[in-house]
JSON list of C-alpha atoms in Angstrom, two decimals:
[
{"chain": "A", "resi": 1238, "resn": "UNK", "atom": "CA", "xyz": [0.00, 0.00, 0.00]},
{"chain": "A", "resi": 1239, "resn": "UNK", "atom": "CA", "xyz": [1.75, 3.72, -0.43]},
{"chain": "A", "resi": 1240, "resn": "UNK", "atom": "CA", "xyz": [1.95, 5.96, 1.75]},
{"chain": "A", "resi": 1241, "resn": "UNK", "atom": "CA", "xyz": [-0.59, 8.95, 1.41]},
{"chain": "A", "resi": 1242, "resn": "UNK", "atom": "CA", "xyz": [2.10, 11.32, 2.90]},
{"chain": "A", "resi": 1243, "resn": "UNK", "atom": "CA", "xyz": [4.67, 10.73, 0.03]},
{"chain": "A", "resi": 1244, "resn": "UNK", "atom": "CA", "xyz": [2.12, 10.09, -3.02]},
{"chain": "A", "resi": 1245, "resn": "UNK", "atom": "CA", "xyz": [2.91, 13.04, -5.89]},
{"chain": "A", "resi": 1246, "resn": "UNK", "atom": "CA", "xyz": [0.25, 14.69, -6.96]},
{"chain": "A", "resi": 1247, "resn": "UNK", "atom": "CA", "xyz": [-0.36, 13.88, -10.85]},
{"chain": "A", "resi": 1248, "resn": "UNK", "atom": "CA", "xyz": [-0.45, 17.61, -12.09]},
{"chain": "A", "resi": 1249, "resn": "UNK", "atom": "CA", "xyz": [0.56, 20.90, -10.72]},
{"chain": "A", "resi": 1250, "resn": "UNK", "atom": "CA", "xyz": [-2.82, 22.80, -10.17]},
{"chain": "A", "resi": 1251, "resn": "UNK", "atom": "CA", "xyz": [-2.35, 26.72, -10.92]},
{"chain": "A", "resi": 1252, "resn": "UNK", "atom": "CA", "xyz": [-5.59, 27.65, -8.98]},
{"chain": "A", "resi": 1253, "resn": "UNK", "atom": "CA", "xyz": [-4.15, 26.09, -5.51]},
{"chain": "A", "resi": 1254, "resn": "UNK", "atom": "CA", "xyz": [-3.48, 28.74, -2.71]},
{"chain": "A", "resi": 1255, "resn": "UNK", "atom": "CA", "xyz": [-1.26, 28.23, 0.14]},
{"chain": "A", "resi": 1256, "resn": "UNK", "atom": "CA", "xyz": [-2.95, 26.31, 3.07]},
{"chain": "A", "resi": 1257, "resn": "UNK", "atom": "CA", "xyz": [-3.02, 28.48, 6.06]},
{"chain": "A", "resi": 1258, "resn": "UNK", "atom": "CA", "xyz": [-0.66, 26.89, 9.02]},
{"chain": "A", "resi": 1259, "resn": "UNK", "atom": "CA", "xyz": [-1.91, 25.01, 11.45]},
{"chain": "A", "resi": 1260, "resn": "UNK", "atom": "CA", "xyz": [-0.53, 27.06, 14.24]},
{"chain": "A", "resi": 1261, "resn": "UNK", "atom": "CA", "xyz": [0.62, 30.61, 13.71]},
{"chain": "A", "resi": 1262, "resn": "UNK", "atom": "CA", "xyz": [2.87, 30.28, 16.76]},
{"chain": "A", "resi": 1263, "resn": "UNK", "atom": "CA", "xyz": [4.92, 27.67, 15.74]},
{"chain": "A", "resi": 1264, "resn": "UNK", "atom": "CA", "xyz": [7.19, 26.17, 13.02]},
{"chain": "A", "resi": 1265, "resn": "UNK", "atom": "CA", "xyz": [6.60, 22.29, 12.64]},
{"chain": "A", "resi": 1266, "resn": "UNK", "atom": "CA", "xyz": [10.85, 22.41, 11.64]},
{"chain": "A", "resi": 1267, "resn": "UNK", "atom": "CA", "xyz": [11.60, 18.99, 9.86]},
{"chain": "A", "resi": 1268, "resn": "UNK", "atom": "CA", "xyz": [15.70, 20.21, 10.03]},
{"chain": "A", "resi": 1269, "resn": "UNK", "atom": "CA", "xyz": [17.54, 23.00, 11.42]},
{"chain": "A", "resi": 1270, "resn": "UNK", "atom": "CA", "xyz": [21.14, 23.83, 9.35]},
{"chain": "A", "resi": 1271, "resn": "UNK", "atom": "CA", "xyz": [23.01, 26.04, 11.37]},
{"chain": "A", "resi": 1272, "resn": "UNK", "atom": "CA", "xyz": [25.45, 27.07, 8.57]},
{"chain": "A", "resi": 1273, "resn": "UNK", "atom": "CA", "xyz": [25.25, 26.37, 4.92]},
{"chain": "A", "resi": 1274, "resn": "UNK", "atom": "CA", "xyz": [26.99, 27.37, 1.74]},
{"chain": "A", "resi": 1275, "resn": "UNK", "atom": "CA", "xyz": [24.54, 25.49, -0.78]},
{"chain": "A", "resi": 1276, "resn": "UNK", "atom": "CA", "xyz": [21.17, 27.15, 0.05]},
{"chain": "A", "resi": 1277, "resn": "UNK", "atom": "CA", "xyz": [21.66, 30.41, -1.10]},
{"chain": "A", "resi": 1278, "resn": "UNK", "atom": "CA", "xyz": [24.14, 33.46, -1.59]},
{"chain": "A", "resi": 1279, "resn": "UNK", "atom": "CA", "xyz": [26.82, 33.38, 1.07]},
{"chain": "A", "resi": 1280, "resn": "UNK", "atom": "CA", "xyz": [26.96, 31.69, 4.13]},
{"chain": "A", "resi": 1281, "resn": "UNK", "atom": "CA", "xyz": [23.49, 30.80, 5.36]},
{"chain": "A", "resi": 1282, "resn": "UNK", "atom": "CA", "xyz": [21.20, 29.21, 8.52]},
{"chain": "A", "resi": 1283, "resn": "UNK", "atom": "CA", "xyz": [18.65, 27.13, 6.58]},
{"chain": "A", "resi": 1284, "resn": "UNK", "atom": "CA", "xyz": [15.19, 25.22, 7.66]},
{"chain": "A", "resi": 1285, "resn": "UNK", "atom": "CA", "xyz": [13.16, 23.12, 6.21]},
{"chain": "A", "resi": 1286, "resn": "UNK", "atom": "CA", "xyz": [9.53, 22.91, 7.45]},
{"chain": "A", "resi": 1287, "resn": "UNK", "atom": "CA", "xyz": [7.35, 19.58, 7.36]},
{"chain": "A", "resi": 1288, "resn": "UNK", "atom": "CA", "xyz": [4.38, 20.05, 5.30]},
{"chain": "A", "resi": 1289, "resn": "UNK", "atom": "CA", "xyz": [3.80, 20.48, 1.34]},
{"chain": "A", "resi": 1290, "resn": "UNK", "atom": "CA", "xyz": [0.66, 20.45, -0.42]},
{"chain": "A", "resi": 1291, "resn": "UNK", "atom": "CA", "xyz": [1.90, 20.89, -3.80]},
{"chain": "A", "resi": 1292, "resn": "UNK", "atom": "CA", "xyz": [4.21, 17.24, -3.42]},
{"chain": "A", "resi": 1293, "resn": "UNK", "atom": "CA", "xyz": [6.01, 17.81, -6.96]},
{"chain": "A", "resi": 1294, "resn": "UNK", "atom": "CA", "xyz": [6.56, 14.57, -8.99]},
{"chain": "A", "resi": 1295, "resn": "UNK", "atom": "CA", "xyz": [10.71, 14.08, -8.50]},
{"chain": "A", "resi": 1296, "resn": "UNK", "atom": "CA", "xyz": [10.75, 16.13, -5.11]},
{"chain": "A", "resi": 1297, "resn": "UNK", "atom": "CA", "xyz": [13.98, 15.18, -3.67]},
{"chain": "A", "resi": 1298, "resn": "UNK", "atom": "CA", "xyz": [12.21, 15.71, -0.27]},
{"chain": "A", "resi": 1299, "resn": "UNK", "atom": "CA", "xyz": [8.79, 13.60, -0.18]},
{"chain": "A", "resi": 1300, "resn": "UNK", "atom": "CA", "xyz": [9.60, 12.77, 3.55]},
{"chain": "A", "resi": 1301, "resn": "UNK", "atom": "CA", "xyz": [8.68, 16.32, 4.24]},
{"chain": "A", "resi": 1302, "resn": "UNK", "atom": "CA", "xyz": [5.64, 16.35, 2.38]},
{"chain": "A", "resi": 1303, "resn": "UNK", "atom": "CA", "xyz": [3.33, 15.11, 5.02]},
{"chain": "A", "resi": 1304, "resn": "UNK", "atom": "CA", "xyz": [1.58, 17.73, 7.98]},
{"chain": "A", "resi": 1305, "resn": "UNK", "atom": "CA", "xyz": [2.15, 15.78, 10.90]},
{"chain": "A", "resi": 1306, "resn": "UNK", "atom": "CA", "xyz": [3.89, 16.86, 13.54]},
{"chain": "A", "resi": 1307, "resn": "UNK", "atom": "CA", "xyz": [7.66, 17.28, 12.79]},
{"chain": "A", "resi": 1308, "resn": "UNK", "atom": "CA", "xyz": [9.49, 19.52, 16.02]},
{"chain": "A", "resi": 1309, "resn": "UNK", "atom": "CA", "xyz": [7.06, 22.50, 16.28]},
{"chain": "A", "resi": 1310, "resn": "UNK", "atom": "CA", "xyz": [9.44, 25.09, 17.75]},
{"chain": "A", "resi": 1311, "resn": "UNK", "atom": "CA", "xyz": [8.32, 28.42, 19.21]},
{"chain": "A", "resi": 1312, "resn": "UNK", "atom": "CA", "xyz": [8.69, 31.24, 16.68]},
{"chain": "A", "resi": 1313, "resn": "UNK", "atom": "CA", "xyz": [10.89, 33.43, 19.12]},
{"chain": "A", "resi": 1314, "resn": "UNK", "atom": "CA", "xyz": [12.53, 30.56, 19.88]},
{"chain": "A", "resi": 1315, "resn": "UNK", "atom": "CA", "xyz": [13.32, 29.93, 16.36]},
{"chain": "A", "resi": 1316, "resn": "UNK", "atom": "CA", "xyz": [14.08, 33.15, 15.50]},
{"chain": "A", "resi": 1317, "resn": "UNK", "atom": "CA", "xyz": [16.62, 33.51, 18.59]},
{"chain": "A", "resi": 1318, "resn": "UNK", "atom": "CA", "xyz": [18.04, 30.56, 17.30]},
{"chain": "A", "resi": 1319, "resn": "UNK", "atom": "CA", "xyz": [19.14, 31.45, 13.89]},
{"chain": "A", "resi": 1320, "resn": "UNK", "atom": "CA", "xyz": [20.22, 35.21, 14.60]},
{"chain": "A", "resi": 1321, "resn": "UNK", "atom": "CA", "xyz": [22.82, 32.82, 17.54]},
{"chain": "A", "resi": 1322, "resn": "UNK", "atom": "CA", "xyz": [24.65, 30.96, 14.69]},
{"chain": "A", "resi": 1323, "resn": "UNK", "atom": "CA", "xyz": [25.38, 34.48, 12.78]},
{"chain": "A", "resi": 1324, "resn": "UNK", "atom": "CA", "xyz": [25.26, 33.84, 9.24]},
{"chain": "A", "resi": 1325, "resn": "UNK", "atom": "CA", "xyz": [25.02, 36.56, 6.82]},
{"chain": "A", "resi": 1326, "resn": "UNK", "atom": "CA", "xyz": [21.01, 34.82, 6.31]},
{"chain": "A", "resi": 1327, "resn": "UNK", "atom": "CA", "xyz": [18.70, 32.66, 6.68]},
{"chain": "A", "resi": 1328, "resn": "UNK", "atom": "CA", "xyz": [17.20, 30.15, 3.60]},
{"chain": "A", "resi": 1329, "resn": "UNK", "atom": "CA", "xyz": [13.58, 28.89, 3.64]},
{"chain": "A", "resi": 1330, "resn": "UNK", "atom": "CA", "xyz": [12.69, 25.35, 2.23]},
{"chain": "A", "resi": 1331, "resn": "UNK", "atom": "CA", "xyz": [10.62, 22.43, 2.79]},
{"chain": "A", "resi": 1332, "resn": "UNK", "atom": "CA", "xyz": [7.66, 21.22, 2.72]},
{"chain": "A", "resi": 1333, "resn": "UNK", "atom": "CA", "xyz": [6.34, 24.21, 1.68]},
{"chain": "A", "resi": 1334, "resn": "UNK", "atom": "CA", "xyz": [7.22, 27.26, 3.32]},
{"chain": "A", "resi": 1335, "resn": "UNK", "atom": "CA", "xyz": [4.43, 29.23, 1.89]},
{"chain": "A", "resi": 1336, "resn": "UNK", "atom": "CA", "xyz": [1.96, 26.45, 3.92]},
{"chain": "A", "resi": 1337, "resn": "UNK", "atom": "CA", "xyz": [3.17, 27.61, 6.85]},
{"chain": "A", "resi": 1338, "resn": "UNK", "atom": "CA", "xyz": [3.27, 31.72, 6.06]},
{"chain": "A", "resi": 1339, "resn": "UNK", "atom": "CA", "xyz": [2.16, 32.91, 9.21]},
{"chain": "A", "resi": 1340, "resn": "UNK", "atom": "CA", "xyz": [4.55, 31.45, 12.05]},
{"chain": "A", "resi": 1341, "resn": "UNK", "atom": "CA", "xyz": [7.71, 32.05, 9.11]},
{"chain": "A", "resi": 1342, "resn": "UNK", "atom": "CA", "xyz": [6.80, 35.47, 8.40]},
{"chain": "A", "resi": 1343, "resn": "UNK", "atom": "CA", "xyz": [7.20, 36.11, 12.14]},
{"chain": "A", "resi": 1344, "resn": "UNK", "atom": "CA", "xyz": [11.04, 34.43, 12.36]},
{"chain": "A", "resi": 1345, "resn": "UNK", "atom": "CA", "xyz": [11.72, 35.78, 8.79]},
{"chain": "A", "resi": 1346, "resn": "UNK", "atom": "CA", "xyz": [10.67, 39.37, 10.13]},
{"chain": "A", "resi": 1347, "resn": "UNK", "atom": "CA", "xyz": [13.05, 38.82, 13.56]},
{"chain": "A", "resi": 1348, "resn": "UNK", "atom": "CA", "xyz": [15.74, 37.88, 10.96]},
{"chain": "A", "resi": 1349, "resn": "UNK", "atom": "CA", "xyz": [15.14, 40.95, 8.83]},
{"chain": "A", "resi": 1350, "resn": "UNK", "atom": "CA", "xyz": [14.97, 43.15, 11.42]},
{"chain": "A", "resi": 1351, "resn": "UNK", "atom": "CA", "xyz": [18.22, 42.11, 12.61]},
{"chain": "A", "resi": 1352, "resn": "UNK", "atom": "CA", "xyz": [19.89, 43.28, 9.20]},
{"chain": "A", "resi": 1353, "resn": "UNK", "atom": "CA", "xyz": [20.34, 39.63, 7.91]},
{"chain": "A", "resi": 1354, "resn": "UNK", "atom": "CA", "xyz": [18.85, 38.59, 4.92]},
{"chain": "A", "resi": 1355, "resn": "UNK", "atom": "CA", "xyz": [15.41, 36.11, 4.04]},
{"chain": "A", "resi": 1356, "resn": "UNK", "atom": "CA", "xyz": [15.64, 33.82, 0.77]},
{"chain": "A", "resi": 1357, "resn": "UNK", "atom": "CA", "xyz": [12.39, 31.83, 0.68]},
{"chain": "A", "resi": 1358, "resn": "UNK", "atom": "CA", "xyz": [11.84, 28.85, -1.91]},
{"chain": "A", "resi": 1359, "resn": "UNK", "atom": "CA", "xyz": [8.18, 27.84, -2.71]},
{"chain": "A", "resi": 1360, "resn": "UNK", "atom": "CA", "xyz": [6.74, 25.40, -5.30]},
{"chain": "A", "resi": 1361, "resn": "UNK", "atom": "CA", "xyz": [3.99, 28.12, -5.82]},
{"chain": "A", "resi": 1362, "resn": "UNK", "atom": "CA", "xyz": [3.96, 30.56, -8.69]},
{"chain": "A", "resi": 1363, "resn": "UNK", "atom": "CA", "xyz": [4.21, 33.99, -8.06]},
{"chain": "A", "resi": 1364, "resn": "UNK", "atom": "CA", "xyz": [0.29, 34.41, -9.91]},
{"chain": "A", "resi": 1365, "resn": "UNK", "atom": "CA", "xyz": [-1.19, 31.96, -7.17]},
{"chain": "A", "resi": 1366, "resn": "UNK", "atom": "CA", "xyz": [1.38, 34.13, -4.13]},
{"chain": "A", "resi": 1367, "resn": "UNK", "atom": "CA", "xyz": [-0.21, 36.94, -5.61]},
{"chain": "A", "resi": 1368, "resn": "UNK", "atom": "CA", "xyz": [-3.95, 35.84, -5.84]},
{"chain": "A", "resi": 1369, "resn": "UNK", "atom": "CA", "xyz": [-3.42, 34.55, -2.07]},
{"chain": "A", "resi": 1370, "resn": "UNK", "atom": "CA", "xyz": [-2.78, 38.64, -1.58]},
{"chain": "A", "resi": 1371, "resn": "UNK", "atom": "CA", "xyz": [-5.55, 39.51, -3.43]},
{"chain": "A", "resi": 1372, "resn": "UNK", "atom": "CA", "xyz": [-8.07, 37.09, -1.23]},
{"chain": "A", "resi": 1373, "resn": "UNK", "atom": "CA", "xyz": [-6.52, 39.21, 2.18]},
{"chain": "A", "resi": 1374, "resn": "UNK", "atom": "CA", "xyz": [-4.12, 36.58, 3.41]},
{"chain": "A", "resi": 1375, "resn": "UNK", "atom": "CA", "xyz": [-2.43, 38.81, 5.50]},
{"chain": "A", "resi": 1376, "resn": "UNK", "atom": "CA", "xyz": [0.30, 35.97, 6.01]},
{"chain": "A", "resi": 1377, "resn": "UNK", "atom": "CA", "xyz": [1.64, 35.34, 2.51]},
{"chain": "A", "resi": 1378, "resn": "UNK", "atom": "CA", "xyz": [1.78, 39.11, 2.60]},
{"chain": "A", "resi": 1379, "resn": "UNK", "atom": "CA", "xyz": [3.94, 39.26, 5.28]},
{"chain": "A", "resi": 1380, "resn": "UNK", "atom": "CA", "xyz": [6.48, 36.50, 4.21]},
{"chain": "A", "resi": 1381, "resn": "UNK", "atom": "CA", "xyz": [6.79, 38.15, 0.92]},
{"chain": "A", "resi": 1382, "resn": "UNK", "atom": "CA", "xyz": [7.44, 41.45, 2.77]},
{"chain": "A", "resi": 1383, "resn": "UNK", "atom": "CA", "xyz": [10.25, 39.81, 5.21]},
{"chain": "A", "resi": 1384, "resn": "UNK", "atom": "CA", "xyz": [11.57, 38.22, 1.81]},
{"chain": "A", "resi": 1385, "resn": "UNK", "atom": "CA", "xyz": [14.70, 39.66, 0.00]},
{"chain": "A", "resi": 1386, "resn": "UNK", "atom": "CA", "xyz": [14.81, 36.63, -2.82]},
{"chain": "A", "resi": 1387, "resn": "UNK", "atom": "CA", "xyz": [11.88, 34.60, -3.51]},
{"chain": "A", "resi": 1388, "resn": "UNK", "atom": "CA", "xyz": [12.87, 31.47, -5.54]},
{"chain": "A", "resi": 1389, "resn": "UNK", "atom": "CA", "xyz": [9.17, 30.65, -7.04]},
{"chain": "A", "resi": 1390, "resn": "UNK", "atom": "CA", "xyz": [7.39, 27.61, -8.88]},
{"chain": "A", "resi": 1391, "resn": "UNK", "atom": "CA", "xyz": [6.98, 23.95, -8.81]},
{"chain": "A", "resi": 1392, "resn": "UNK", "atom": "CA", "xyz": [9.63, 21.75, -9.57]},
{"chain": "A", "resi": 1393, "resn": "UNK", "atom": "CA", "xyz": [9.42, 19.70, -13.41]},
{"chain": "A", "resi": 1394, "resn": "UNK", "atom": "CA", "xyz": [11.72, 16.80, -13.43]},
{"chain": "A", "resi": 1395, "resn": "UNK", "atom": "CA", "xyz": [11.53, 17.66, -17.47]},
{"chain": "A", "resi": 1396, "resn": "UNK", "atom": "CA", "xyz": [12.92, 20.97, -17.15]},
{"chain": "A", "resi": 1397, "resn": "UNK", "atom": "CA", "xyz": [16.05, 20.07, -15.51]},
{"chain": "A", "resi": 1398, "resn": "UNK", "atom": "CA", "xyz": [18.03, 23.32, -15.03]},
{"chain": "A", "resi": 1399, "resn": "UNK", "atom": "CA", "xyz": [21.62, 22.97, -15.48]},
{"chain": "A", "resi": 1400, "resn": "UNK", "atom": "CA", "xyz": [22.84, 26.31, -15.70]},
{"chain": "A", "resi": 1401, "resn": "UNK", "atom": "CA", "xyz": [20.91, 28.41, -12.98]},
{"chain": "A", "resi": 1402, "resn": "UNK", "atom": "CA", "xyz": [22.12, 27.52, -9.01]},
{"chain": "A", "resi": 1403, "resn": "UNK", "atom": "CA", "xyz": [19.97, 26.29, -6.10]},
{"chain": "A", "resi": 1404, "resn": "UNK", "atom": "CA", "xyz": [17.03, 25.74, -8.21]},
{"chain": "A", "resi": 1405, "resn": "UNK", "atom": "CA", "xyz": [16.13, 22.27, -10.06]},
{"chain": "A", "resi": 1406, "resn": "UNK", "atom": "CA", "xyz": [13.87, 23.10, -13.31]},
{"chain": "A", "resi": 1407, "resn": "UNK", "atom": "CA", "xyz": [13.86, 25.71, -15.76]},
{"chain": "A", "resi": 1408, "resn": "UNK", "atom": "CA", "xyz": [10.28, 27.66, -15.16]},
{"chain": "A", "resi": 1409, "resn": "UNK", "atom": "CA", "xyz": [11.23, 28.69, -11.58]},
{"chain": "A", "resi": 1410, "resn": "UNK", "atom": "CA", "xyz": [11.80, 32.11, -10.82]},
{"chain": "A", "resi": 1411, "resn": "UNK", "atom": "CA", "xyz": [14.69, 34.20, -9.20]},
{"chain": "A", "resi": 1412, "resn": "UNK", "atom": "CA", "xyz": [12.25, 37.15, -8.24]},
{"chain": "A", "resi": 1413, "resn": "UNK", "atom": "CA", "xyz": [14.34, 40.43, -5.92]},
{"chain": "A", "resi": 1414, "resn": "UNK", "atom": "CA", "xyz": [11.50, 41.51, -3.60]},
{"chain": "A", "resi": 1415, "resn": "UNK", "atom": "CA", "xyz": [14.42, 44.14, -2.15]},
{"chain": "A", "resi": 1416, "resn": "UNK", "atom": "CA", "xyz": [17.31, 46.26, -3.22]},
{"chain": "A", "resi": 1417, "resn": "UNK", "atom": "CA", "xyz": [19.56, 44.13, -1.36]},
{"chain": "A", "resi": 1418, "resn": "UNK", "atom": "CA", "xyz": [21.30, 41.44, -4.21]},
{"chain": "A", "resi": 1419, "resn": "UNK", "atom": "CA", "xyz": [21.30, 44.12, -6.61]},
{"chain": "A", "resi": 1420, "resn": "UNK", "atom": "CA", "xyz": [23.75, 42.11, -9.12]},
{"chain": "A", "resi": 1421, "resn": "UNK", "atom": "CA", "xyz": [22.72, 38.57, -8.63]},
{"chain": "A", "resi": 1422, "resn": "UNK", "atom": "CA", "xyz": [20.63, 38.12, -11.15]},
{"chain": "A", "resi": 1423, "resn": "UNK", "atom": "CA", "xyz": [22.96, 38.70, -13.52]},
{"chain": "A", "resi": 1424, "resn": "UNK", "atom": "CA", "xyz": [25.62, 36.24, -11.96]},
{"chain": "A", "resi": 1425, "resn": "UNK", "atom": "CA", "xyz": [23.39, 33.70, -11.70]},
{"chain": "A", "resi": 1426, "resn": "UNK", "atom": "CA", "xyz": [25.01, 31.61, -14.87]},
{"chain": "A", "resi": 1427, "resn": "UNK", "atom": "CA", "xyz": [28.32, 32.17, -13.05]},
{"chain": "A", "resi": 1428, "resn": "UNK", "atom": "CA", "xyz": [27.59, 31.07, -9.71]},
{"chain": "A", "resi": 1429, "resn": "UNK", "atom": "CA", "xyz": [28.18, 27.16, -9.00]},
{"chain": "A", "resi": 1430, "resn": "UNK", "atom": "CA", "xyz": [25.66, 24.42, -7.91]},
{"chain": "A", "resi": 1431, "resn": "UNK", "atom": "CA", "xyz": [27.56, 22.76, -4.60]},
{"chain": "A", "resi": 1432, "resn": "UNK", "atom": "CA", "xyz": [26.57, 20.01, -2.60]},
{"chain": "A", "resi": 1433, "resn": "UNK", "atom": "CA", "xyz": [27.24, 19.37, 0.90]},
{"chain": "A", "resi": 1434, "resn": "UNK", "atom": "CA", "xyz": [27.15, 16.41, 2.69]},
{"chain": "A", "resi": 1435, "resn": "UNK", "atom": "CA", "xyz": [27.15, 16.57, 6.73]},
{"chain": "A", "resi": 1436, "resn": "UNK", "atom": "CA", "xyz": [27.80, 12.91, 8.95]},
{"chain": "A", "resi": 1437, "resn": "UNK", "atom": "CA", "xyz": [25.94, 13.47, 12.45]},
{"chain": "A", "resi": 1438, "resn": "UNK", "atom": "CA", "xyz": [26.42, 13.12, 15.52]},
{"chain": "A", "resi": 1439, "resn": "UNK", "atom": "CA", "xyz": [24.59, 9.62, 15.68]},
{"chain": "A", "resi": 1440, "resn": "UNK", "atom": "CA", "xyz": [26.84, 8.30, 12.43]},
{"chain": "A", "resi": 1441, "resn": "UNK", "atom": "CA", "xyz": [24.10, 9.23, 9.46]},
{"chain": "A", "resi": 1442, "resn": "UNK", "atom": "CA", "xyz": [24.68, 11.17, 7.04]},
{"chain": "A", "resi": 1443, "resn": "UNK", "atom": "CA", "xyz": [22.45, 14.16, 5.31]},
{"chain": "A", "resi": 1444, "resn": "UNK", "atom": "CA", "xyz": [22.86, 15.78, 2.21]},
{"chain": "A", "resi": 1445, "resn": "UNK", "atom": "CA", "xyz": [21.72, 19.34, 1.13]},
{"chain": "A", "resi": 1446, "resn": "UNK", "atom": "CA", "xyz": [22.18, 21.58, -2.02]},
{"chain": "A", "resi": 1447, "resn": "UNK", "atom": "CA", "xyz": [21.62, 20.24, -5.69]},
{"chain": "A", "resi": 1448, "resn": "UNK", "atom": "CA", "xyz": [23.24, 18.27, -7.82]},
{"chain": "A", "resi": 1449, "resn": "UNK", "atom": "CA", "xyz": [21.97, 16.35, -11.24]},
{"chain": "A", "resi": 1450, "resn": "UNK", "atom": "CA", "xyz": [19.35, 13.71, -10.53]},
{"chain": "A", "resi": 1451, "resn": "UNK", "atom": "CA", "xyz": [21.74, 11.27, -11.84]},
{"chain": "A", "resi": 1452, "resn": "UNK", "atom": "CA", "xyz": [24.62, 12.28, -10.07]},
{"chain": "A", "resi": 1453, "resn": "UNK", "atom": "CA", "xyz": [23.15, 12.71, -6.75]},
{"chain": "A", "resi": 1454, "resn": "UNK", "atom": "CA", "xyz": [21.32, 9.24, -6.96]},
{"chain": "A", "resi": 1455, "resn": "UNK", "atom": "CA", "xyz": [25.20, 7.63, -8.01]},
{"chain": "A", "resi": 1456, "resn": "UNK", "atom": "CA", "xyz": [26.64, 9.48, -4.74]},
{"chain": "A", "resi": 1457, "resn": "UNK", "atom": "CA", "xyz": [24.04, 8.60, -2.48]},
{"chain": "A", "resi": 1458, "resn": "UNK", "atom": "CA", "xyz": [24.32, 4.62, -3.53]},
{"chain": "A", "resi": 1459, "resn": "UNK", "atom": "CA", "xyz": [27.88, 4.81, -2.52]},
{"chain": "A", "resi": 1460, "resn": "UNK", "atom": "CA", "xyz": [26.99, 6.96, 0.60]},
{"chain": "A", "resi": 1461, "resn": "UNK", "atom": "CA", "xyz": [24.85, 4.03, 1.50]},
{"chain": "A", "resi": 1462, "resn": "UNK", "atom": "CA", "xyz": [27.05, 1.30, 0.48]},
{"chain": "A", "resi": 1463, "resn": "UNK", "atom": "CA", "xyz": [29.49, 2.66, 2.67]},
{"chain": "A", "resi": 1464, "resn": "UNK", "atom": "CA", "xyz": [27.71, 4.14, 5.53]},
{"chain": "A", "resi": 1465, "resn": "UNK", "atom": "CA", "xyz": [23.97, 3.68, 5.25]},
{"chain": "A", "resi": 1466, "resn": "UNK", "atom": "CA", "xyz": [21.83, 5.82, 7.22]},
{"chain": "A", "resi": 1467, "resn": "UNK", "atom": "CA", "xyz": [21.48, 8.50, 4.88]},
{"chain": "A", "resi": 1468, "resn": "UNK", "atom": "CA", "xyz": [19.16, 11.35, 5.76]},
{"chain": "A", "resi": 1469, "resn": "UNK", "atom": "CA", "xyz": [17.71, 12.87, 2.06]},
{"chain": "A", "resi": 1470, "resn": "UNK", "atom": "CA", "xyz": [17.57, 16.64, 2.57]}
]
C-alpha cells in the first residue's frame, strides 16, 4: 500500500493557494542547518519545514511532504536561534514554506529586522502568491514582505536546469522583492551548484544543495554502500 504522505500529486494545479498553518505560533521544523553554503548566496542558517501540499513529482524531499507533527518550535525561539549561529542569512525550504506563512513570516521578520537577509523557496507561482494577496491573506503578505529573494514555482523533473544555481527546473523564478542582491541576477550563470554532505552526531549522514538527478542518486548509492543511514535533505 503507499503511503498517502509521500504520493505526488499527478499535475501541478495553478488555482491552488497556500494552506493556512496550522498554528501561527509555531514552526513544525523537519531540520535546522546552522550554517550552509549550498542554500543560497553566502553563508546561510537554513530550515526546512514539514508540510507540502503541492508534493512535486521528482521532489527530492517527499519525507517532508506530510503535515504531521515534525518539532514545532516556538517562533521566538526559532528566530533567537538562527540570529545565535550568525550567518550573513537565513534560507527557507521544505515542505512548503508558503503552507506555513504565518509562524515564518514572524522568524523571517526577527531575521530581517536584525539586518540579515530572508531567501524563501516555494513550489507556488508567483500568480497563485499573488492571488493569495488579493483574497486578504495577510500571512503570505507578510512573508513576501520579510523576503529579500523569492525562488518561485513547482519543480518539473523535465525541465532540468543545469545552468541556474539552487534551483532544479527551468520555469522557476529568481524574483528580488528588495534592493539588497542588486547584481545577482545577472551572476546567476556564473555562480556554482555545490553540494554538501554533513555525517551526524549519531553516524548518518544528510545531504543538502543540488546536484543532477543522476549524479546525486550515483553518490548517495555509494553513501549508502558505505555508511547507510542516509538522511535525504
Amino acid at each position: 500500500m503507499s503511503d498517502p504522505d509521500r504520493t505526488p500529486r499527478p499535475a501541478i494545479d495553478a488555482d491552488q493557494l497556500p494552506r493556512p498553518a496550522a498554528d501561527p505560533g509555531r514552526v513544525p521544523l523537519a531540520r535546522f542547518l546552522p550554517s550552509t553554503n549550498a542554500e543560497g548566496p553566502g553563508e546561510r542558517t537554513a530550515i526546512w519545514v514539514q508540510g507540502c501540499s503541492i508534493r512535486c513529482p521528482g521532489c527530492f524531499n517527499p519525507h517532508m511532504w506530510g503535515f504531521h507533527p515534525a518539532d514545532p518550535v516556538a517562533t521566538a525561539d526559532l528566530a533567537a536561534r538562527i540570529l545565535a549561529t550568525g550567518t550573513a542569512g537565513l534560507t527557507l525550504l521544505g515542505g512548503e514554506p508558503f503552507d506555513h506563512a504565518a509562524p515564518l513570516a514572524e522568524v523571517a521578520g526577527a531575521v530581517a529586522e536584525a539586518g540579515r537577509s530572508v531567501m524563501t523557496f516555494t513550489g507556488y507561482t508567483t500568480a497563485q502568491l499573488h492571488r493569495a494577496v488579493d483574497q486578504g491573506r495577510a500571512d503570505v503578505r507578510a512573508l513576501l514582505d520579510a523576503t529579500d529573494l523569492l525562488v518561485a514555482g513547482p519543480f518539473l523533473a523535465d525541465r532540468l536546469d543545469a545552468v541556474r544555481p539552487w534551483v532544479g527546473s527551468t520555469n522557476q523564478e529568481f524574483l528580488l522583492l528588495t534592493d539588497r542582491f542588486p547584481e545577482m541576477l545577472d551572476a546567476l550563470g556564473e555562480t556554482p551548484d555545490r553540494l554538501e554532505i554533513t555525517v551526524t552526531a549519531d553516524g548518518s549522514i544528510a545531504v543538502n544543495g543540488w546536484a543532477d538527478p543522476a549524479t546525486l542518486e550515483a553518490l548517495l548509492a555509494d553513501l549508502d554502500a558505505r555508511r547507510g543511514g542516509i538522511q535525504r535533505l
